[in-house]
CSV table of C-alpha atoms in Angstrom, one decimal:
chain,number,residue,atom,x,y,z
A,228,MET,CA,46.4,7.8,19.2
A,229,ALA,CA,44.2,7.7,22.4
A,230,LEU,CA,41.5,9.7,20.6
A,231,ALA,CA,41.5,7.3,17.6
A,232,LEU,CA,41.3,4.3,19.9
A,233,ALA,CA,38.5,5.9,21.9
A,234,THR,CA,36.6,6.7,18.7
A,235,THR,CA,37.1,3.1,17.4
A,236,ALA,CA,36.0,1.6,20.7
A,237,THR,CA,32.8,3.6,20.8
A,238,ALA,CA,32.1,2.7,17.1
A,239,GLN,CA,32.2,-1.0,17.7
A,240,LYS,CA,28.9,-2.8,17.4
A,241,PHE,CA,28.4,-6.5,18.3
A,242,LYS,CA,25.5,-8.8,17.5
A,243,PHE,CA,24.8,-12.5,18.1
A,244,GLY,CA,21.8,-14.2,16.8
A,245,VAL,CA,19.9,-16.8,14.8
A,246,LYS,CA,19.3,-17.0,11.0
A,247,GLY,CA,17.7,-19.2,8.5
A,248,GLY,CA,16.4,-19.2,4.9
A,249,LEU,CA,16.1,-21.0,1.6
A,250,ASN,CA,18.7,-22.4,-0.7
A,251,PHE,CA,18.2,-22.5,-4.5
A,252,PRO,CA,21.0,-24.9,-5.8
A,253,SER,CA,22.0,-25.1,-9.4
A,254,VAL,CA,21.4,-28.7,-10.6
A,255,SER,CA,23.9,-28.3,-13.4
A,256,ASP,CA,26.6,-27.7,-10.7
A,257,PHE,CA,26.1,-31.3,-9.6
A,258,GLY,CA,27.0,-32.7,-13.1
A,259,ILE,CA,23.4,-32.8,-14.4
A,260,ASP,CA,22.6,-31.4,-17.8
A,261,ASP,CA,20.5,-28.2,-17.8
A,262,GLY,CA,18.0,-29.9,-20.1
A,263,VAL,CA,17.0,-32.4,-17.4
A,264,ASP,CA,13.7,-31.6,-15.7
A,265,ALA,CA,15.0,-31.7,-12.1
A,266,ASN,CA,13.6,-30.4,-8.9
A,267,SER,CA,16.0,-28.9,-6.3
A,268,SER,CA,15.4,-27.2,-3.0
A,269,GLY,CA,16.9,-26.6,0.3
A,270,TYR,CA,17.2,-24.6,3.5
A,271,HIS,CA,19.7,-23.5,6.0
A,272,ALA,CA,19.6,-22.5,9.7
A,273,GLY,CA,22.1,-21.6,12.4
A,274,LEU,CA,23.9,-19.0,14.4
A,275,PHE,CA,25.9,-15.8,13.6
A,276,ALA,CA,28.0,-13.3,15.4
A,277,SER,CA,28.9,-9.9,13.9
A,278,LEU,CA,31.5,-7.3,15.0
A,279,ARG,CA,31.2,-4.0,13.2
A,280,ILE,CA,33.8,-1.2,13.3
A,281,ALA,CA,32.9,1.9,11.3
A,282,MET,CA,32.0,0.9,7.7
A,283,PHE,CA,33.2,-2.8,8.0
A,284,ALA,CA,32.0,-5.9,9.9
A,285,VAL,CA,33.1,-9.4,10.2
A,286,GLN,CA,30.4,-12.0,10.5
A,287,PRO,CA,31.3,-15.7,11.2
A,288,GLU,CA,28.4,-18.1,11.0
A,289,ILE,CA,27.7,-21.8,11.6
A,290,LEU,CA,24.9,-23.2,9.6
A,291,TYR,CA,23.1,-26.5,9.0
A,292,ASP,CA,22.6,-26.6,5.2
A,293,PHE,CA,20.2,-29.1,3.6
A,294,THR,CA,19.7,-29.6,-0.2
A,295,ARG,CA,17.5,-32.1,-2.1
A,296,PHE,CA,17.6,-33.0,-5.8
A,297,GLU,CA,15.0,-35.1,-7.6
A,298,ILE,CA,15.8,-36.2,-11.1
A,299,PRO,CA,13.4,-38.3,-13.2
A,300,GLU,CA,15.0,-41.3,-14.7
A,301,PRO,CA,12.7,-42.6,-17.5
A,302,GLY,CA,12.0,-46.3,-17.3
A,303,ILE,CA,13.8,-46.6,-13.9
A,304,GLY,CA,12.1,-44.2,-11.5
A,305,ASP,CA,13.2,-41.0,-9.8
A,306,PHE,CA,16.7,-40.5,-8.5
A,307,GLU,CA,16.8,-38.5,-5.3
A,308,SER,CA,19.8,-37.1,-3.5
A,309,LYS,CA,19.7,-35.5,0.0
A,310,LEU,CA,22.8,-33.7,1.2
A,311,SER,CA,23.4,-32.2,4.6
A,312,TYR,CA,26.4,-30.0,5.4
A,313,VAL,CA,27.7,-28.0,8.3
A,314,GLN,CA,28.7,-24.7,6.6
A,315,ILE,CA,31.0,-22.1,8.2
A,316,PRO,CA,31.0,-18.8,6.3
A,317,VAL,CA,33.3,-16.0,7.4
A,318,ILE,CA,31.7,-12.9,5.8
A,319,VAL,CA,33.2,-9.4,5.6
A,320,LYS,CA,30.6,-6.7,5.2
A,321,PHE,CA,31.1,-3.3,3.8
A,322,TYR,CA,28.5,-0.6,4.6
A,323,PRO,CA,28.4,2.1,1.9
A,324,ILE,CA,25.3,3.5,3.8
A,325,PRO,CA,24.3,2.8,7.4
A,326,ILE,CA,21.8,-0.1,6.8
A,327,LEU,CA,22.9,-1.5,3.5
A,328,ASN,CA,25.9,-3.9,3.2
A,329,LEU,CA,27.9,-5.7,0.5
A,330,GLN,CA,29.1,-9.1,1.5
A,331,PHE,CA,32.1,-11.3,0.6
A,332,GLY,CA,34.0,-14.1,2.2
A,333,PRO,CA,35.0,-17.8,2.2
A,334,ARG,CA,32.6,-20.6,3.1
A,335,PHE,CA,33.9,-23.9,4.5
A,336,GLY,CA,31.7,-27.0,4.5
A,337,VAL,CA,31.7,-30.4,6.0
A,338,LEU,CA,29.4,-33.1,4.5
A,339,VAL,CA,27.4,-34.6,7.4
A,340,ASN,CA,25.1,-36.9,5.4
A,341,GLU,CA,24.6,-38.0,1.8
A,342,LEU,CA,21.5,-40.2,1.1
A,343,ASN,CA,20.9,-41.3,-2.5
A,344,GLU,CA,17.7,-43.2,-3.6
A,345,LEU,CA,16.6,-44.6,-6.9
A,346,ALA,CA,12.9,-45.4,-7.3
A,347,GLY,CA,12.4,-45.2,-3.5
A,348,GLN,CA,15.2,-47.7,-2.7
A,349,ASP,CA,18.3,-46.6,-0.8
A,350,LEU,CA,21.5,-46.7,-2.8
A,351,ASP,CA,24.5,-47.6,-0.6
A,352,ILE,CA,26.8,-45.2,-2.5
A,353,GLU,CA,28.6,-42.0,-1.4
A,354,THR,CA,29.8,-39.9,-4.3
A,355,LEU,CA,30.9,-36.6,-2.6
A,356,LYS,CA,34.0,-35.5,-0.8
A,357,SER,CA,33.7,-34.8,2.9
A,358,THR,CA,34.7,-31.2,2.6
A,359,ASP,CA,33.6,-28.2,0.5
A,360,PHE,CA,35.0,-24.7,-0.2
A,361,SER,CA,33.1,-21.8,-1.8
A,362,LEU,CA,33.1,-18.0,-2.0
A,363,ALA,CA,30.1,-16.0,-0.9
A,364,PHE,CA,29.0,-12.8,-2.5
A,365,GLY,CA,25.9,-10.9,-1.4
A,366,LEU,CA,23.9,-7.9,-0.5
A,367,GLY,CA,22.2,-7.3,2.9
A,368,ALA,CA,20.2,-4.9,5.0
A,369,ASP,CA,20.2,-4.3,8.8
A,370,LEU,CA,16.5,-3.6,9.6
A,371,PRO,CA,15.0,-2.3,12.9
A,372,PHE,CA,14.3,-4.5,15.9
A,373,GLY,CA,17.4,-6.6,15.3
A,374,LEU,CA,16.3,-8.1,12.0
A,375,ASP,CA,18.8,-8.7,9.1
A,376,VAL,CA,18.0,-9.8,5.6
A,377,HIS,CA,20.3,-10.8,2.8
A,378,ALA,CA,20.7,-12.5,-0.5
A,379,ARG,CA,23.9,-14.3,-1.2
A,380,TYR,CA,25.4,-16.4,-4.0
A,381,ASN,CA,27.8,-19.1,-2.9
A,382,LEU,CA,30.2,-20.0,-5.8
A,383,GLY,CA,31.6,-23.5,-5.4
A,384,ILE,CA,35.3,-23.5,-5.9
A,385,GLN,CA,36.3,-27.0,-4.9
A,386,ASP,CA,35.3,-30.1,-7.0
A,387,VAL,CA,33.3,-32.2,-4.5
A,388,ASP,CA,32.9,-35.3,-6.7
A,389,ASP,CA,34.7,-38.2,-5.0
A,390,THR,CA,34.3,-40.6,-7.9
A,391,GLY,CA,36.4,-38.7,-10.4
A,392,LEU,CA,33.7,-39.2,-13.1
A,393,ILE,CA,32.4,-35.7,-13.3
A,394,GLU,CA,33.4,-32.2,-12.1
A,395,THR,CA,30.9,-31.1,-9.5
A,396,ASN,CA,30.7,-28.0,-7.3
A,397,ASN,CA,28.4,-27.0,-4.5
A,398,SER,CA,27.0,-23.6,-5.7
A,399,ASN,CA,23.7,-22.0,-4.6
A,400,PHE,CA,21.7,-18.9,-4.2
A,401,GLN,CA,20.4,-18.1,-0.7
A,402,ILE,CA,18.0,-15.8,0.9
A,403,SER,CA,18.1,-15.4,4.6
A,404,ILE,CA,16.6,-13.6,7.6
A,405,GLY,CA,18.3,-13.2,10.9
A,406,TYR,CA,17.4,-12.0,14.3
A,407,ALA,CA,19.9,-10.5,16.8
A,408,LEU,CA,19.4,-12.1,20.3
A,409,VAL,CA,22.2,-10.0,21.8
A,410,LYS,CA,23.1,-6.4,20.7
A,411,LYS,CA,25.9,-4.3,22.2
A,412,GLY,CA,26.8,-0.8,21.1
A,413,LEU,CA,23.8,-0.5,18.9
């Protein structure tokens, strides 16, 4: 038992760092028909910590997540929605080979700001619930010099529409790069 604990203790690797990247949200997930010519974009930035033991790691994160939708409304003007969330993913990583990892875990979100505009005029309406829940699936790589890259799909599980008019979820595809500021046991 002492030998197993000693081996596990020496196999632990800890990282703490910063990360950021781009979001590619699905407009149809926000109740908008796929046939609508809409622009959507976003970004995320924040902090992560990772504890790896053997072939598994747990990586909690705290991220500021911004998404913008712009939808043309013929005869009225463009409708634009800007959403800001604080997202807290808790990712479990499995390393089938030393640098490559498969990712899975829950992602909890809190809506910080919702701004809706029509034809450049602010609309004093809020249509989304204050919380969000999704599941993250991804693939990542631990690169030299403390760099990490990953691609992740966040599947919205919770209906975030607060009006009851449409079923809406907060799903997106993300690409990220991270940098470990602190590394122990690596």
